[in-house]
Amino acid sequence: MKTRAAVLWDREKDWSVEEIELDPPKSGEALVKIVGSGLCHSDEHIRSGDLPWPLPIIGGHEGAGVIEEVGPDVKGLTPGDHVVFSFIPACGRCSCCSRGMQNLCEQGMYMAEGFQLSDRTSRHHARGGVDLRTLLLLGAFAEHTVVNEANLVKIDDDIPLDIACLVGCGVVTGWGSMVTTGELRAGDTAVVVGVGGIGINAVQGAVGAGAEFIVAVDPVPFKREQAQAFGATHAVSTSEEATNLLQDLTKGRMADVVVNTAGLGTGKQVGLSLAMAGKRGRVVVTNLHNAMENEVSLNAIDLVLYEKQLRGSLYGSANPRVDIPRLLDLYRHGKIKLDNLVTKRYSLDQINDGYRDMLEGKVLRAVMSL
């Protein structure tokens, strides 16, 4: 079938919205009509080259839609089902999945390759028959895509898909970074460094877990305002300001959990975040760093004497088949805000406008409605 998609052909060039040819689903795969797709910074990392994954590629990984067709051997999914994309496959059988670490599923080793899990070939083809990769095995910047069932989480039909798509990445990642990876407890002090589509949900996670103080750090006034609207108790523009504030708020005990969710992480920021953490404080690094960065600046004696902890977090340490429906239940019962996350909506043809607005700090989350 023919459909349309946003394809990246070259680094630092615009996404090209064009007609592509889409093959039918094979064994274990489904054809999905995409309804909503979030514009996440991770796709920008591909365009900028911070993640030097191979091109050409269809972008988009924070998506939701309706299944139109299933291939042979698909279990538990039928045409008409509403689904959210999990940007990491969860096979349910490997060592990691069996130990409750679906975010580290061994099938994830193929994410950067961008071809189908079942046979390492492409279902998406551009002009001249060129095989297209799909970002994180999904390709959600398209009207239709073919996805392996390991990346699909069935949800109830009552939640709008252009809202449900947000739970495919930003909400799960931000909330989980604070609550699951960071192990925040009621009465703790939390810091969120970088209040974008992931950071704002780390703020929501801190609110949901009952933090006493929640300090948001972002240089953009709009994002500081939004952080407080979502429950942050304080908002400052720099880590240095946050460090001084924490001294006063906690009488020197400092933060229990600091979550790094800036657009692009730096080794310097890791050290600044560790300086904000107190005894046995946890610093959670969720934001991506340039793939070639190999140096981190930190005070090693503090790391030892105060037993500070530095933790990486992929997908908020989530189990997507459990956490995606659970977070949607919280939304259904008014315990988490999703509608308010969407600052602006764009069409597929406006994708480059959406990313420009994101990079200029004008949106919390931009959503593409298809």
Coordinates of C-alpha atoms in Angstrom, one line a residue, residues 5-361:
A5 CA 5.9 9.5 6.1
A6 CA 8.5 11.9 7.3
V7 CA 11.9 10.6 6.2
L8 CA 15.4 11.9 7.2
W9 CA 17.9 11.5 4.4
D10 CA 20.8 13.6 5.7
R11 CA 22.1 14.9 9.0
E12 CA 21.0 18.4 9.9
K13 CA 18.5 18.6 7.1
D14 CA 14.8 18.9 7.4
W15 CA 12.5 15.9 7.5
S16 CA 11.1 15.1 4.1
V17 CA 7.4 14.3 4.0
E18 CA 6.8 12.0 1.1
E19 CA 4.8 9.1 -0.3
I20 CA 6.3 5.6 0.5
E21 CA 5.4 2.1 -0.3
L22 CA 4.5 -0.1 2.7
D23 CA 4.6 -3.9 2.6
P24 CA 1.9 -5.9 4.4
P25 CA 2.8 -7.3 7.8
K26 CA 4.6 -10.6 8.0
S27 CA 4.7 -13.1 10.9
G28 CA 4.3 -11.5 14.3
E29 CA 3.7 -8.0 12.8
A30 CA 0.8 -5.6 12.6
L31 CA -0.2 -2.8 10.3
V32 CA -1.2 0.3 12.4
K33 CA -3.0 3.4 11.3
I34 CA -1.3 6.1 13.4
V35 CA -3.6 8.7 15.0
G36 CA -1.2 10.6 17.2
S37 CA 2.6 11.0 17.5
G38 CA 4.6 13.0 19.9
L39 CA 7.6 15.1 18.8
C40 CA 10.3 13.9 21.1
H41 CA 13.9 15.2 21.4
S42 CA 15.3 11.8 20.7
D43 CA 14.3 12.1 17.0
E44 CA 16.2 15.4 16.9
H45 CA 19.3 13.6 18.2
I46 CA 19.2 11.4 15.0
R47 CA 18.9 14.5 12.8
S48 CA 21.7 16.4 14.6
G49 CA 24.0 13.3 14.7
D50 CA 24.3 13.0 18.5
L51 CA 23.0 9.5 17.8
P52 CA 24.8 8.6 14.6
W53 CA 22.3 5.8 13.5
P54 CA 22.1 4.9 9.9
L55 CA 19.9 6.7 7.3
P56 CA 17.5 7.0 5.6
I57 CA 15.1 6.6 8.4
I58 CA 11.4 7.3 9.2
G59 CA 11.3 9.2 12.5
G60 CA 8.8 8.9 15.3
H61 CA 8.6 6.6 18.3
E62 CA 6.0 8.1 20.6
G63 CA 2.9 7.0 18.8
A64 CA -0.6 5.4 19.1
G65 CA -3.1 4.2 16.6
V66 CA -5.5 1.5 15.5
I67 CA -4.6 -1.9 14.2
E68 CA -5.8 -2.4 10.6
E69 CA -4.3 -5.8 9.8
V70 CA -2.3 -8.5 11.6
G71 CA 0.2 -11.0 10.1
P72 CA 0.4 -14.7 10.9
D73 CA 1.1 -15.9 14.5
V74 CA 0.1 -12.6 16.1
K75 CA -1.4 -13.3 19.5
G76 CA -3.7 -11.1 21.5
L77 CA -4.1 -8.3 18.9
T78 CA -6.9 -8.0 16.3
P79 CA -7.9 -5.4 13.8
G80 CA -9.7 -2.5 15.5
D81 CA -7.6 -2.7 18.7
H82 CA -6.2 0.6 20.0
V83 CA -2.5 0.4 20.7
V84 CA 0.3 2.5 22.1
F85 CA 3.9 2.0 20.8
S86 CA 6.5 0.9 23.2
F87 CA 9.8 2.2 21.8
I88 CA 11.6 -0.8 23.3
P89 CA 10.3 -4.2 22.3
A90 CA 9.2 -6.5 25.2
C91 CA 9.4 -10.1 24.0
G92 CA 8.4 -11.5 27.4
R93 CA 10.7 -14.4 27.0
C94 CA 14.3 -13.3 27.3
S95 CA 16.3 -13.2 30.5
C96 CA 15.6 -9.5 31.2
C97 CA 11.9 -9.6 30.5
S98 CA 11.6 -12.7 32.7
R99 CA 13.2 -10.8 35.5
G100 CA 10.9 -7.9 35.2
M101 CA 13.2 -5.7 33.2
Q102 CA 11.2 -5.3 30.0
N103 CA 12.9 -1.9 29.3
L104 CA 16.1 -3.9 28.8
C105 CA 14.6 -6.6 26.6
E106 CA 17.4 -8.4 24.7
Q107 CA 15.5 -7.6 21.4
G108 CA 16.5 -4.0 22.1
M109 CA 19.9 -4.7 20.5
Y110 CA 18.2 -4.2 17.1
M111 CA 16.7 -0.8 17.8
A112 CA 19.5 1.2 16.1
E113 CA 19.4 -1.0 13.0
G114 CA 15.8 0.0 12.3
F115 CA 14.7 -3.1 10.4
Q116 CA 12.0 -5.6 11.3
L117 CA 12.7 -7.9 14.3
S118 CA 11.4 -11.0 12.5
D119 CA 13.8 -11.1 9.6
R120 CA 16.0 -8.0 9.6
T121 CA 14.4 -6.6 6.4
S122 CA 12.4 -3.5 5.7
R123 CA 8.6 -3.1 5.1
H124 CA 9.0 0.6 4.3
H125 CA 10.3 1.7 0.9
A126 CA 11.0 5.1 -0.6
R127 CA 11.3 6.3 -4.2
G128 CA 13.3 4.0 -6.4
G129 CA 12.7 1.1 -4.1
V130 CA 15.2 2.3 -1.4
D131 CA 14.7 0.4 1.9
L132 CA 13.8 2.7 4.8
R133 CA 14.7 2.1 8.4
T134 CA 12.3 3.0 11.2
L135 CA 13.3 4.9 14.3
L136 CA 13.4 2.5 17.2
L137 CA 11.6 -0.1 15.1
L138 CA 8.5 2.0 14.9
G139 CA 8.4 4.9 12.4
A140 CA 5.6 6.8 14.0
F141 CA 6.0 9.9 11.8
A142 CA 3.7 8.3 9.2
E143 CA 0.1 7.8 8.4
H144 CA 0.6 4.0 8.6
T145 CA 3.5 1.7 9.8
V146 CA 4.2 -2.0 10.2
V147 CA 5.4 -2.9 13.7
N148 CA 6.3 -6.1 15.5
E149 CA 3.8 -7.1 18.2
A150 CA 6.6 -6.9 20.8
N151 CA 6.4 -3.1 20.4
L152 CA 2.6 -2.9 20.8
V153 CA 0.6 -2.4 24.0
K154 CA -3.1 -2.8 23.7
I155 CA -5.1 -0.1 25.6
D156 CA -8.8 0.6 26.3
D157 CA -10.8 2.4 23.6
D158 CA -12.0 5.3 25.8
I159 CA -8.8 7.4 25.8
P160 CA -8.1 9.6 22.8
L161 CA -5.1 8.2 20.9
D162 CA -3.5 11.6 20.3
I163 CA -3.3 11.8 24.1
A164 CA -2.5 8.2 24.8
C165 CA 0.6 8.4 22.5
L166 CA 2.3 10.6 25.1
V167 CA 2.5 7.5 27.4
G168 CA 4.6 5.7 24.8
C169 CA 7.7 7.6 25.7
G170 CA 7.7 11.0 27.6
V171 CA 5.3 10.2 30.4
V172 CA 6.6 6.7 31.2
T173 CA 10.2 7.8 30.9
G174 CA 9.8 10.9 33.1
W175 CA 7.6 9.4 35.8
G176 CA 9.6 6.2 35.9
S177 CA 12.9 8.1 36.2
M178 CA 11.8 9.8 39.3
V179 CA 9.7 7.1 40.9
T180 CA 11.1 3.7 39.7
T181 CA 14.8 4.4 39.0
G182 CA 15.1 7.2 41.5
E183 CA 13.0 5.4 44.2
L184 CA 11.6 8.7 45.4
R185 CA 9.6 8.4 48.7
A186 CA 6.9 10.5 50.4
G187 CA 8.6 13.5 52.1
D188 CA 11.7 13.4 49.9
T189 CA 13.2 16.4 48.1
A190 CA 13.4 16.1 44.3
V191 CA 15.2 18.1 41.6
V192 CA 14.4 17.9 37.9
V193 CA 17.1 19.4 35.6
G194 CA 15.5 20.3 32.2
V195 CA 11.7 20.6 32.0
G196 CA 10.7 19.4 28.6
G197 CA 8.5 16.5 27.5
I198 CA 10.3 14.1 29.9
G199 CA 11.2 16.5 32.7
I200 CA 7.7 17.7 33.2
N201 CA 6.6 14.1 33.8
A202 CA 9.4 13.6 36.3
V203 CA 7.8 16.6 38.1
Q204 CA 4.5 14.8 37.9
G205 CA 6.1 11.6 39.3
A206 CA 7.5 13.6 42.2
V207 CA 4.1 15.0 42.9
G208 CA 2.5 11.6 42.7
A209 CA 5.1 10.1 45.1
G210 CA 4.5 12.8 47.7
A211 CA 7.7 14.8 47.6
E212 CA 8.0 17.7 50.0
F213 CA 10.0 19.9 47.8
I214 CA 10.3 19.7 44.0
V215 CA 12.8 22.0 42.4
A216 CA 12.6 22.5 38.6
V217 CA 15.7 23.8 36.8
D218 CA 15.4 25.2 33.3
P219 CA 16.7 28.4 31.6
V220 CA 13.4 29.0 29.7
P221 CA 10.9 31.1 31.7
F222 CA 7.9 29.3 30.0
K223 CA 9.1 25.9 31.1
R224 CA 9.7 27.1 34.7
E225 CA 6.1 28.4 34.8
Q226 CA 4.8 25.2 33.4
A227 CA 6.8 23.2 36.0
Q228 CA 5.1 25.0 38.8
A229 CA 1.7 24.6 37.1
F230 CA 2.3 20.8 37.2
G231 CA 3.3 20.8 40.9
A232 CA 6.9 22.0 41.3
T233 CA 7.3 23.9 44.5
H234 CA 10.2 26.0 43.2
A235 CA 11.7 26.8 39.8
V236 CA 15.1 28.3 39.0
S237 CA 17.2 28.8 35.9
T238 CA 20.5 27.2 36.8
S239 CA 21.9 24.3 38.8
E240 CA 24.0 26.7 40.8
E241 CA 20.8 28.5 41.9
A242 CA 19.2 25.2 42.7
T243 CA 22.2 24.2 44.9
N244 CA 21.9 27.4 47.0
L245 CA 18.1 27.0 47.2
L246 CA 18.4 23.4 48.4
Q247 CA 20.8 24.4 51.2
D248 CA 18.1 26.7 52.6
L249 CA 15.1 24.5 51.9
T250 CA 16.6 21.3 53.5
K251 CA 18.9 22.8 56.1
G252 CA 21.9 21.4 54.3
R253 CA 20.5 17.9 53.7
M254 CA 20.2 18.5 50.0
A255 CA 18.2 16.4 47.5
D256 CA 17.2 12.8 47.8
V257 CA 16.7 12.4 44.0
V258 CA 18.0 14.5 41.1
V259 CA 16.8 13.6 37.6
N260 CA 18.7 14.9 34.5
T261 CA 16.2 15.4 31.7
A262 CA 17.7 18.2 29.6
G263 CA 17.6 18.0 25.8
L264 CA 21.2 16.9 25.6
G265 CA 23.2 15.9 28.7
T266 CA 26.8 16.9 29.4
G267 CA 29.5 15.4 31.6
K268 CA 29.7 18.7 33.5
Q269 CA 26.0 18.6 34.4
V270 CA 26.4 15.1 35.9
G271 CA 28.8 16.7 38.4
L272 CA 26.5 19.6 39.1
S273 CA 23.7 17.3 39.8
L274 CA 25.7 15.1 42.1
A275 CA 26.6 18.3 44.0
M276 CA 22.8 18.8 44.6
A277 CA 22.4 15.3 46.0
G278 CA 22.6 14.7 49.8
K279 CA 23.8 11.6 51.6
R280 CA 22.7 8.5 49.7
G281 CA 21.1 10.8 47.2
R282 CA 20.4 9.4 43.8
V283 CA 21.3 11.1 40.5
V284 CA 19.3 9.7 37.6
V285 CA 20.7 10.3 34.1
T286 CA 17.8 10.0 31.7
N287 CA 18.7 12.5 29.0
L288 CA 20.8 11.3 26.1
H289 CA 24.4 12.4 25.7
N290 CA 26.4 12.7 22.6
A291 CA 27.4 9.2 21.6
M292 CA 31.1 10.2 21.5
E293 CA 31.2 11.9 25.0
N294 CA 33.4 9.9 27.4
E295 CA 34.2 12.3 30.2
V296 CA 32.2 13.1 33.3
S297 CA 33.2 15.8 35.9
L298 CA 32.4 14.9 39.5
N299 CA 33.7 15.1 43.1
A300 CA 34.8 11.6 43.7
I301 CA 35.4 12.0 47.5
D302 CA 31.8 13.2 47.9
L303 CA 30.6 10.1 46.0
V304 CA 32.4 7.9 48.5
L305 CA 32.0 9.7 51.8
Y306 CA 28.3 10.6 51.3
E307 CA 27.4 7.3 49.5
K308 CA 25.9 9.2 46.6
Q309 CA 24.6 7.1 43.7
L310 CA 24.7 7.7 40.0
R311 CA 22.1 5.7 38.0
G312 CA 21.3 5.5 34.3
S313 CA 17.6 5.2 33.3
L314 CA 16.3 3.8 30.1
Y315 CA 12.5 4.3 29.5
G316 CA 12.2 5.1 33.2
S317 CA 13.1 1.5 34.1
A318 CA 9.6 0.7 33.1
N319 CA 7.8 -2.5 32.3
P320 CA 5.7 -1.1 29.4
R321 CA 3.0 -3.7 29.4
V322 CA 2.2 -2.9 33.0
D323 CA 3.2 0.8 33.3
I324 CA 1.5 2.1 30.1
P325 CA -2.0 0.9 31.1
R326 CA -1.3 1.9 34.7
L327 CA -0.5 5.5 33.9
L328 CA -3.5 5.7 31.6
D329 CA -5.6 4.6 34.6
L330 CA -4.1 7.4 36.6
Y331 CA -5.0 9.8 33.9
R332 CA -8.5 8.4 33.7
H333 CA -9.0 9.0 37.4
G334 CA -7.4 12.5 37.4
K335 CA -4.2 11.5 39.1
I336 CA -1.9 12.6 36.3
K337 CA -2.2 15.4 33.7
L338 CA -1.9 14.4 30.0
D339 CA -4.1 16.9 28.2
N340 CA -2.1 19.8 29.7
L341 CA 1.1 18.4 28.3
V342 CA 0.2 19.2 24.7
T343 CA 1.2 22.8 24.0
K344 CA 0.5 22.7 20.3
R345 CA -0.6 20.3 17.6
Y346 CA 0.8 19.9 14.1
S347 CA 0.0 18.0 10.9
L348 CA 2.5 15.6 9.3
D349 CA 3.4 18.4 6.8
Q350 CA 4.3 20.7 9.7
I351 CA 6.8 18.4 11.4
N352 CA 9.7 20.8 10.8
D353 CA 7.8 23.7 12.3
G354 CA 7.1 21.5 15.3
Y355 CA 10.7 20.7 15.9
R356 CA 11.8 24.3 15.5
D357 CA 9.3 25.3 18.2
M358 CA 10.6 22.5 20.4
L359 CA 14.2 23.6 20.0
E360 CA 13.2 27.2 20.8
G361 CA 11.5 26.2 24.0

